[in-house]
Amino acid sequence: MSLARTFPFAFVIGAVVALSSTARAQENLLHGPHPFLKDNELSIHVLIAEGQSDSLSGAKLALDYGYKLSAGAAPLWLNLEINVEHGGCDPMPGNTVCGMNTGDVVETLAGVKWKFATPLPLVPFVKAAAGLVFAFPNGASDAPGLAIRGAGGVNYFFFDWLGLGIEVGVSLGRIDYDATFHGSHAYSVLDLGGGLEFQF
């Protein structure tokens, strides 16, 4: 068979396969309540964090792992969080020193998350966690601390394994800075952003 005849045949076969895959994907799209069939989840959110008082501000990458603890229309999940915040340093002209409210923060937290089924594939959630926070401010010594974090949001699930949504949260605590940090030791950060959730 010549190449000229093979190409149209291959194109038709490829089109048929693509159309059948699209039809199967549309059949699997969620149109009603989320069934909560899977026991594990991973989520990633990109957040904007606004520190209050002398707390650091910046962009935050939030990574969560969840394990379903209960069944039903409002399952409870174990939730483990690692949140990494980066506050860039942009000193004023003629000044090479960054302010102490810039730098990096890492939150390592454990807690629970509640999810709620609705008639649509929208899944609201609330979560609470506590754990350790590590601050790496510019112009001062690194320091550990303790923090709690509460957050809520909603995800729209296209499939039972893939959701897209928003989250807003607040972290509160205290960081054990030494004398090199001249601001408040209180830790208070409000964050807001969006991301993806994968269930498996």
Short mmCIF file of C-alpha atoms in Angstrom, two decimals:
data_model
loop_
_atom_site.label_atom_id
_atom_site.label_comp_id
_atom_site.label_asym_id
_atom_site.label_seq_id
_atom_site.Cartn_x
_atom_site.Cartn_y
_atom_site.Cartn_z
CA MET A 1 0.00 0.00 0.00
CA SER A 2 1.44 3.37 -0.97
CA LEU A 3 2.11 6.15 1.54
CA ALA A 4 -0.57 8.29 -0.11
CA ARG A 5 -3.19 5.62 0.60
CA THR A 6 -1.84 4.73 4.08
CA PHE A 7 -2.05 8.30 5.46
CA PRO A 8 -5.82 8.79 4.94
CA PHE A 9 -6.48 5.33 6.38
CA ALA A 10 -4.36 6.07 9.48
CA PHE A 11 -6.01 9.49 9.83
CA VAL A 12 -9.50 7.92 9.81
CA ILE A 13 -8.48 5.30 12.39
CA GLY A 14 -6.93 8.00 14.61
CA ALA A 15 -10.05 10.17 14.35
CA VAL A 16 -12.31 7.25 15.30
CA VAL A 17 -10.13 6.43 18.33
CA ALA A 18 -10.07 10.10 19.41
CA LEU A 19 -13.85 10.46 19.08
CA SER A 20 -14.52 7.27 21.04
CA SER A 21 -12.12 8.40 23.79
CA THR A 22 -13.89 11.78 23.96
CA ALA A 23 -17.27 10.05 24.19
CA ARG A 24 -16.04 7.83 27.03
CA ALA A 25 -14.61 10.87 28.84
CA GLN A 26 -17.95 12.70 28.53
CA GLU A 27 -19.75 9.65 29.93
CA ASN A 28 -17.44 9.77 32.99
CA LEU A 29 -17.97 13.49 33.63
CA LEU A 30 -19.65 14.11 36.97
CA HIS A 31 -23.11 15.64 36.72
CA GLY A 32 -24.35 15.06 40.26
CA PRO A 33 -22.98 14.64 43.78
CA HIS A 34 -19.42 13.51 44.20
CA PRO A 35 -19.47 9.78 45.11
CA PHE A 36 -16.35 9.82 47.36
CA LEU A 37 -15.27 6.39 46.11
CA LYS A 38 -11.52 6.84 46.55
CA ASP A 39 -9.64 6.84 49.86
CA ASN A 40 -6.61 9.05 49.06
CA GLU A 41 -6.16 12.57 47.78
CA LEU A 42 -3.38 14.95 46.82
CA SER A 43 -3.97 18.66 46.37
CA ILE A 44 -1.78 21.54 45.29
CA HIS A 45 -2.71 25.20 45.68
CA VAL A 46 -0.89 28.37 44.74
CA LEU A 47 -1.73 31.04 47.31
CA ILE A 48 -0.97 34.69 47.97
CA ALA A 49 -0.05 35.08 51.67
CA GLU A 50 -0.43 38.39 53.47
CA GLY A 51 1.40 38.54 56.79
CA GLN A 52 -0.08 40.69 59.54
CA SER A 53 2.14 42.90 61.69
CA ASP A 54 5.72 41.55 61.35
CA SER A 55 4.78 38.17 59.82
CA LEU A 56 6.29 37.38 56.43
CA SER A 57 4.28 37.84 53.23
CA GLY A 58 4.70 36.31 49.78
CA ALA A 59 3.66 33.55 47.43
CA LYS A 60 2.75 30.22 49.06
CA LEU A 61 2.72 26.73 47.59
CA ALA A 62 0.42 24.44 49.60
CA LEU A 63 0.66 20.64 49.28
CA ASP A 64 -1.86 18.38 51.05
CA TYR A 65 -2.25 14.63 51.39
CA GLY A 66 -5.56 13.28 52.66
CA TYR A 67 -6.77 9.85 53.76
CA LYS A 68 -10.50 9.22 54.08
CA LEU A 69 -11.45 8.19 57.62
CA SER A 70 -15.23 7.92 57.25
CA ALA A 71 -17.81 7.34 54.52
CA GLY A 72 -21.07 9.09 53.69
CA ALA A 73 -22.07 12.43 52.22
CA ALA A 74 -19.75 14.37 54.57
CA PRO A 75 -16.61 12.23 54.99
CA LEU A 76 -13.87 13.11 57.44
CA TRP A 77 -10.28 12.98 56.16
CA LEU A 78 -6.90 12.91 57.86
CA ASN A 79 -5.03 15.84 56.35
CA LEU A 80 -1.25 16.42 56.23
CA GLU A 81 0.03 19.77 54.94
CA ILE A 82 3.37 21.18 53.83
CA ASN A 83 3.13 24.86 52.90
CA VAL A 84 6.13 26.76 51.58
CA GLU A 85 5.99 30.56 51.45
CA HIS A 86 8.52 32.82 49.73
CA GLY A 87 8.66 36.55 50.32
CA GLY A 88 11.06 38.10 47.82
CA CYS A 89 13.55 40.77 48.73
CA ASP A 90 13.47 43.96 46.66
CA PRO A 91 15.59 46.54 48.53
CA MET A 92 15.22 50.23 47.82
CA PRO A 93 17.87 51.87 45.59
CA GLY A 94 21.04 52.48 47.54
CA ASN A 95 20.06 49.94 50.23
CA THR A 96 21.33 46.36 49.97
CA VAL A 97 19.62 45.10 53.15
CA CYS A 98 16.26 43.35 52.97
CA GLY A 99 13.60 43.91 55.57
CA MET A 100 13.01 41.23 58.20
CA ASN A 101 9.43 40.78 56.98
CA THR A 102 10.81 39.15 53.83
CA GLY A 103 12.17 35.64 53.56
CA ASP A 104 10.79 32.11 53.61
CA VAL A 105 8.40 30.17 55.84
CA VAL A 106 7.66 26.44 55.91
CA GLU A 107 4.55 25.10 57.68
CA THR A 108 4.36 21.37 58.52
CA LEU A 109 0.88 20.63 59.83
CA ALA A 110 -1.46 17.73 60.58
CA GLY A 111 -5.19 17.81 61.13
CA VAL A 112 -8.55 16.93 59.64
CA LYS A 113 -10.67 17.98 56.67
CA TRP A 114 -14.44 17.72 56.24
CA LYS A 115 -15.97 17.54 52.78
CA PHE A 116 -19.63 17.92 51.91
CA ALA A 117 -21.54 16.50 48.94
CA THR A 118 -23.96 18.79 47.10
CA PRO A 119 -26.45 18.09 44.27
CA LEU A 120 -23.80 19.37 41.83
CA PRO A 121 -20.18 18.19 41.50
CA LEU A 122 -19.25 21.04 43.88
CA VAL A 123 -17.55 19.88 47.08
CA PRO A 124 -17.19 22.51 49.84
CA PHE A 125 -14.61 21.74 52.52
CA VAL A 126 -13.26 23.05 55.81
CA LYS A 127 -10.06 21.95 57.49
CA ALA A 128 -8.08 22.57 60.66
CA ALA A 129 -4.49 21.62 61.44
CA ALA A 130 -1.66 22.33 63.87
CA GLY A 131 2.08 21.80 63.83
CA LEU A 132 5.49 23.34 63.40
CA VAL A 133 6.43 26.43 61.45
CA PHE A 134 9.98 27.35 60.44
CA ALA A 135 10.85 30.95 59.54
CA PHE A 136 13.89 32.05 57.54
CA PRO A 137 13.71 35.87 57.63
CA ASN A 138 16.16 38.08 55.77
CA GLY A 139 18.41 39.99 58.15
CA ALA A 140 17.68 37.79 61.20
CA SER A 141 18.35 34.28 62.46
CA ASP A 142 16.18 31.34 61.44
CA ALA A 143 13.61 30.28 64.03
CA PRO A 144 11.05 27.55 64.71
CA GLY A 145 7.56 28.02 66.08
CA LEU A 146 4.12 26.55 66.59
CA ALA A 147 1.05 27.35 64.51
CA ILE A 148 -2.53 26.38 63.83
CA ARG A 149 -4.22 26.82 60.44
CA GLY A 150 -7.85 26.87 59.46
CA ALA A 151 -9.02 26.96 55.86
CA GLY A 152 -12.08 26.47 53.71
CA GLY A 153 -12.99 26.44 50.07
CA VAL A 154 -14.77 24.59 47.31
CA ASN A 155 -13.73 22.28 44.47
CA TYR A 156 -15.58 21.54 41.24
CA PHE A 157 -14.96 17.92 40.21
CA PHE A 158 -14.96 17.23 36.48
CA PHE A 159 -14.36 13.55 37.24
CA ASP A 160 -14.51 11.70 40.55
CA TRP A 161 -10.69 11.92 40.61
CA LEU A 162 -10.01 15.50 39.44
CA GLY A 163 -11.22 18.78 40.91
CA LEU A 164 -10.42 22.46 40.47
CA GLY A 165 -11.11 24.98 43.19
CA ILE A 166 -10.27 27.83 45.54
CA GLU A 167 -9.09 28.00 49.14
CA VAL A 168 -8.81 30.71 51.78
CA GLY A 169 -6.99 30.15 55.05
CA VAL A 170 -5.47 31.77 58.09
CA SER A 171 -2.42 30.66 60.10
CA LEU A 172 -1.88 31.79 63.70
CA GLY A 173 0.93 31.06 66.11
CA ARG A 174 4.18 32.21 67.63
CA ILE A 175 7.75 31.99 66.34
CA ASP A 176 10.68 31.73 68.75
CA TYR A 177 12.90 34.41 67.22
CA ASP A 178 16.12 35.41 68.97
CA ALA A 179 17.40 38.95 69.56
CA THR A 180 18.38 39.41 65.89
CA PHE A 181 14.67 39.77 64.99
CA HIS A 182 13.39 43.13 66.21
CA GLY A 183 9.69 42.67 65.40
CA SER A 184 6.78 40.82 66.94
CA HIS A 185 7.08 37.09 67.53
CA ALA A 186 3.39 36.58 66.72
CA TYR A 187 2.67 34.64 63.53
CA SER A 188 -0.46 35.66 61.63
CA VAL A 189 -0.91 35.05 57.90
CA LEU A 190 -3.99 35.22 55.66
CA ASP A 191 -3.78 33.38 52.32
CA LEU A 192 -6.01 32.98 49.28
CA GLY A 193 -5.62 31.13 45.97
CA GLY A 194 -6.58 28.19 43.81
CA GLY A 195 -5.42 24.79 42.70
CA LEU A 196 -6.13 21.17 41.83
CA GLU A 197 -7.14 18.09 43.78
CA PHE A 198 -6.47 14.50 42.68
CA GLN A 199 -8.20 11.50 44.30
CA PHE A 200 -6.93 7.95 43.93
#
